[in-house]
């Protein structure tokens, strides 16, 4: 005869407390990202979003994958927003940060070529070939390229993490996000779900480990040279 063993009230209380603790630990990084960016981001939708974006030295465009040698649709949308910011005079340069960890995969060059085809002059673009993740891109923008004020361009679901990381890295950062749910609903929701883990890693890198980028240098002067040239931004 099998006896049913009922958990004690003490065991149930401990299990509940453990569940609450795990939930808090999971949600804390998301709260950190949302609160750290809440006053510093806007979605690029409608007619008035450009007027809400402050002027900055550069648009920091974060890589989002390639199809062969072409930007993915999500990355193309980021680049379209960056081009619009430049033409509107909101930024003077475009810092294109992506992955070029192997010869056959070159996000920054693909990003530059896409923008060249849309009339953005090569002289205002700076390529960061070691933007392997968001934290690396933010730290390198500040420490390697010498940026002080940037407008981060990415998808809306990624914006809280990206802006908060850049601000933690010492940048005066604002963010503009593409509402990818309008055209890419399924992948957007999948990526948004992944943000829980990605933000936990970001919190650890930025606030706990103070991680260095994979490639922390040497110092680049290309962005500084663009910003030193006279003349108003925009086309």
Short mmCIF file of C-alpha atoms in Angstrom, two decimals:
data_model
loop_
_atom_site.label_atom_id
_atom_site.label_comp_id
_atom_site.label_asym_id
_atom_site.label_seq_id
_atom_site.Cartn_x
_atom_site.Cartn_y
_atom_site.Cartn_z
CA UNK A 1 0.00 0.00 0.00
CA UNK A 2 1.42 3.38 -1.08
CA UNK A 3 1.22 6.24 1.32
CA UNK A 4 0.70 9.74 -0.02
CA UNK A 5 3.21 12.17 1.42
CA UNK A 6 1.89 15.67 1.63
CA UNK A 7 4.40 18.53 1.65
CA UNK A 8 4.55 20.41 4.91
CA UNK A 9 3.44 24.01 5.16
CA UNK A 10 7.07 24.99 5.72
CA UNK A 11 8.17 23.22 2.53
CA UNK A 12 5.40 24.89 0.55
CA UNK A 13 6.39 28.29 1.91
CA UNK A 14 10.02 27.74 0.95
CA UNK A 15 9.02 26.59 -2.52
CA UNK A 16 6.88 29.69 -2.95
CA UNK A 17 9.67 31.95 -1.72
CA UNK A 18 12.10 30.29 -4.12
CA UNK A 19 9.69 30.80 -7.00
CA UNK A 20 9.29 34.48 -6.12
CA UNK A 21 13.07 34.91 -5.87
CA UNK A 22 13.62 33.30 -9.28
CA UNK A 23 10.92 35.52 -10.79
CA UNK A 24 12.50 38.66 -9.32
CA UNK A 25 15.95 37.67 -10.55
CA UNK A 26 14.57 37.07 -14.04
CA UNK A 27 12.62 40.33 -14.18
CA UNK A 28 15.22 42.59 -12.54
CA UNK A 29 17.39 43.00 -15.68
CA UNK A 30 14.32 43.80 -17.80
CA UNK A 31 13.24 46.41 -15.24
CA UNK A 32 16.76 47.88 -15.28
CA UNK A 33 16.68 48.16 -19.08
CA UNK A 34 13.19 49.64 -19.29
CA UNK A 35 13.67 52.20 -16.53
CA UNK A 36 17.12 53.17 -17.76
CA UNK A 37 15.82 53.95 -21.23
CA UNK A 38 12.22 55.05 -20.70
CA UNK A 39 12.87 58.77 -21.26
CA UNK A 40 15.39 58.22 -24.03
CA UNK A 41 13.68 56.32 -26.82
CA UNK A 42 11.04 56.70 -29.50
CA UNK A 43 9.49 54.44 -32.12
CA UNK A 44 9.90 55.50 -35.76
CA UNK A 45 6.24 55.48 -36.64
CA UNK A 46 3.86 58.24 -37.69
CA UNK A 47 4.69 61.76 -38.79
CA UNK A 48 6.07 63.29 -35.60
CA UNK A 49 8.77 60.90 -34.42
CA UNK A 50 11.67 62.81 -36.00
CA UNK A 51 10.80 65.91 -34.02
CA UNK A 52 11.22 63.96 -30.79
CA UNK A 53 14.78 62.87 -31.59
CA UNK A 54 17.50 65.16 -30.20
CA UNK A 55 20.53 66.04 -32.31
CA UNK A 56 23.53 63.76 -31.83
CA UNK A 57 27.00 63.31 -33.22
CA UNK A 58 26.26 59.97 -34.83
CA UNK A 59 23.66 57.30 -35.39
CA UNK A 60 24.93 54.02 -33.96
CA UNK A 61 23.37 51.35 -36.18
CA UNK A 62 23.59 47.87 -34.70
CA UNK A 63 23.98 44.86 -36.97
CA UNK A 64 21.12 42.38 -37.38
CA UNK A 65 22.35 39.68 -39.73
CA UNK A 66 22.85 39.13 -43.44
CA UNK A 67 21.27 37.07 -46.20
CA UNK A 68 24.40 36.24 -48.14
CA UNK A 69 25.95 39.68 -48.58
CA UNK A 70 22.72 41.66 -48.15
CA UNK A 71 21.21 43.06 -44.94
CA UNK A 72 18.27 41.16 -43.52
CA UNK A 73 14.93 42.99 -43.77
CA UNK A 74 15.16 44.04 -40.13
CA UNK A 75 18.65 45.42 -40.61
CA UNK A 76 17.53 47.21 -43.79
CA UNK A 77 14.82 48.96 -41.77
CA UNK A 78 17.42 50.10 -39.24
CA UNK A 79 19.55 51.49 -42.05
CA UNK A 80 16.56 53.29 -43.61
CA UNK A 81 15.91 55.00 -40.27
CA UNK A 82 19.57 55.98 -39.97
CA UNK A 83 19.51 57.49 -43.46
CA UNK A 84 16.40 59.46 -42.53
CA UNK A 85 18.08 60.78 -39.39
CA UNK A 86 21.07 61.92 -41.44
CA UNK A 87 19.00 63.63 -44.13
CA UNK A 88 16.96 65.41 -41.44
CA UNK A 89 20.15 66.80 -39.88
CA UNK A 90 19.72 64.87 -36.66
CA UNK A 91 23.18 63.24 -36.92
CA UNK A 92 26.43 64.15 -38.64
CA UNK A 93 27.81 60.64 -39.04
CA UNK A 94 26.71 57.02 -39.15
CA UNK A 95 28.62 54.48 -37.04
CA UNK A 96 27.84 51.05 -38.51
CA UNK A 97 28.63 48.40 -35.93
CA UNK A 98 28.46 44.72 -36.77
CA UNK A 99 30.12 41.33 -36.96
CA UNK A 100 33.11 40.66 -39.22
CA UNK A 101 34.56 37.78 -37.22
CA UNK A 102 35.18 35.76 -40.38
CA UNK A 103 36.17 36.76 -43.89
CA UNK A 104 32.97 35.61 -45.59
CA UNK A 105 30.67 37.43 -43.16
CA UNK A 106 30.94 41.23 -43.12
CA UNK A 107 27.99 43.11 -41.67
CA UNK A 108 29.50 46.63 -41.59
CA UNK A 109 30.50 46.58 -45.26
CA UNK A 110 27.06 45.29 -46.28
CA UNK A 111 25.48 48.06 -44.22
CA UNK A 112 27.66 50.71 -45.87
CA UNK A 113 26.93 49.40 -49.37
CA UNK A 114 23.19 49.44 -48.67
CA UNK A 115 23.36 53.08 -47.55
CA UNK A 116 25.55 54.07 -50.51
CA UNK A 117 22.85 52.78 -52.85
CA UNK A 118 20.40 55.08 -51.05
CA UNK A 119 22.48 58.18 -51.50
CA UNK A 120 24.23 58.45 -48.14
CA UNK A 121 27.79 59.71 -48.82
CA UNK A 122 30.65 57.40 -47.95
CA UNK A 123 32.50 60.24 -46.19
CA UNK A 124 30.03 60.29 -43.27
CA UNK A 125 30.10 56.55 -42.55
CA UNK A 126 32.39 54.82 -40.06
CA UNK A 127 32.59 51.03 -39.90
CA UNK A 128 33.08 49.09 -36.67
CA UNK A 129 33.98 45.53 -37.61
CA UNK A 130 34.02 44.26 -34.01
CA UNK A 131 30.49 45.00 -32.85
CA UNK A 132 29.91 41.39 -31.86
CA UNK A 133 27.12 42.18 -29.43
CA UNK A 134 25.28 45.24 -28.15
CA UNK A 135 27.58 45.82 -25.16
CA UNK A 136 30.69 45.62 -27.36
CA UNK A 137 29.17 48.08 -29.84
CA UNK A 138 28.34 50.58 -27.09
CA UNK A 139 31.70 50.36 -25.33
CA UNK A 140 33.64 50.58 -28.59
CA UNK A 141 31.58 53.59 -29.74
CA UNK A 142 32.73 55.43 -26.62
CA UNK A 143 36.25 54.14 -26.02
CA UNK A 144 37.48 53.24 -29.51
CA UNK A 145 35.69 55.80 -31.70
CA UNK A 146 35.44 58.59 -29.13
CA UNK A 147 31.69 59.19 -29.48
CA UNK A 148 29.93 61.20 -26.78
CA UNK A 149 26.33 61.55 -28.04
CA UNK A 150 24.70 58.89 -30.21
CA UNK A 151 21.29 57.91 -31.46
CA UNK A 152 21.04 54.13 -31.29
CA UNK A 153 19.05 52.59 -34.13
CA UNK A 154 17.56 49.12 -33.77
CA UNK A 155 14.20 47.35 -33.50
CA UNK A 156 11.72 48.49 -30.87
CA UNK A 157 11.94 45.25 -28.86
CA UNK A 158 15.73 45.67 -28.59
CA UNK A 159 15.69 49.37 -27.82
CA UNK A 160 15.50 49.34 -23.97
CA UNK A 161 18.53 47.06 -23.70
CA UNK A 162 20.52 48.90 -26.37
CA UNK A 163 19.91 52.39 -24.98
CA UNK A 164 20.54 51.39 -21.38
CA UNK A 165 23.77 49.60 -22.29
CA UNK A 166 25.04 52.60 -24.23
CA UNK A 167 24.21 54.96 -21.40
CA UNK A 168 25.92 52.60 -18.96
CA UNK A 169 28.97 52.63 -21.25
CA UNK A 170 29.23 56.41 -20.80
CA UNK A 171 27.40 57.62 -23.89
CA UNK A 172 24.67 60.25 -23.93
CA UNK A 173 22.37 57.94 -25.83
CA UNK A 174 18.89 58.24 -27.29
CA UNK A 175 17.23 55.43 -29.23
CA UNK A 176 15.01 55.12 -32.28
CA UNK A 177 13.26 51.81 -32.83
CA UNK A 178 11.63 50.20 -35.84
CA UNK A 179 8.20 48.70 -35.12
CA UNK A 180 8.95 45.39 -36.81
CA UNK A 181 5.65 43.84 -35.70
CA UNK A 182 3.98 45.50 -38.68
CA UNK A 183 5.86 43.36 -41.23
CA UNK A 184 7.68 40.68 -39.27
CA UNK A 185 5.33 39.73 -36.46
CA UNK A 186 6.46 36.12 -35.90
CA UNK A 187 10.23 36.75 -35.76
CA UNK A 188 9.68 39.91 -33.73
CA UNK A 189 7.81 38.03 -31.01
CA UNK A 190 10.46 35.30 -31.05
CA UNK A 191 13.27 37.85 -30.66
CA UNK A 192 11.32 39.74 -28.01
CA UNK A 193 11.02 36.53 -25.98
CA UNK A 194 14.77 36.02 -26.29
CA UNK A 195 15.30 39.50 -24.82
CA UNK A 196 14.72 38.07 -21.33
CA UNK A 197 17.95 36.06 -21.51
CA UNK A 198 19.80 38.65 -23.57
CA UNK A 199 19.02 41.38 -21.05
CA UNK A 200 20.17 39.18 -18.18
CA UNK A 201 23.51 38.70 -19.95
CA UNK A 202 23.68 42.43 -20.69
CA UNK A 203 23.07 43.26 -17.03
CA UNK A 204 25.87 40.89 -16.02
CA UNK A 205 28.28 42.31 -18.59
CA UNK A 206 27.58 45.95 -17.78
CA UNK A 207 26.79 46.01 -14.07
CA UNK A 208 28.43 42.94 -12.54
CA UNK A 209 31.41 41.86 -14.64
CA UNK A 210 32.19 45.21 -16.31
CA UNK A 211 33.25 43.17 -19.32
CA UNK A 212 35.66 44.52 -21.89
CA UNK A 213 34.82 44.17 -25.59
CA UNK A 214 36.32 41.25 -27.47
CA UNK A 215 38.52 43.84 -29.23
CA UNK A 216 38.95 46.88 -26.95
CA UNK A 217 41.17 48.91 -29.29
CA UNK A 218 43.20 50.54 -30.72
CA UNK A 219 41.69 54.02 -30.80
CA UNK A 220 40.13 55.09 -34.12
CA UNK A 221 40.00 58.73 -35.29
CA UNK A 222 37.66 58.33 -38.27
CA UNK A 223 34.57 59.51 -36.40
CA UNK A 224 36.47 62.38 -34.80
CA UNK A 225 37.67 63.49 -38.23
CA UNK A 226 34.12 63.56 -39.62
CA UNK A 227 32.84 65.57 -36.66
CA UNK A 228 35.72 68.04 -36.96
CA UNK A 229 34.71 69.02 -40.50
CA UNK A 230 32.74 72.28 -40.80
CA UNK A 231 29.24 72.37 -42.14
CA UNK A 232 25.78 71.35 -41.03
CA UNK A 233 24.76 67.70 -40.95
CA UNK A 234 22.33 66.26 -43.44
CA UNK A 235 22.23 65.90 -47.19
#
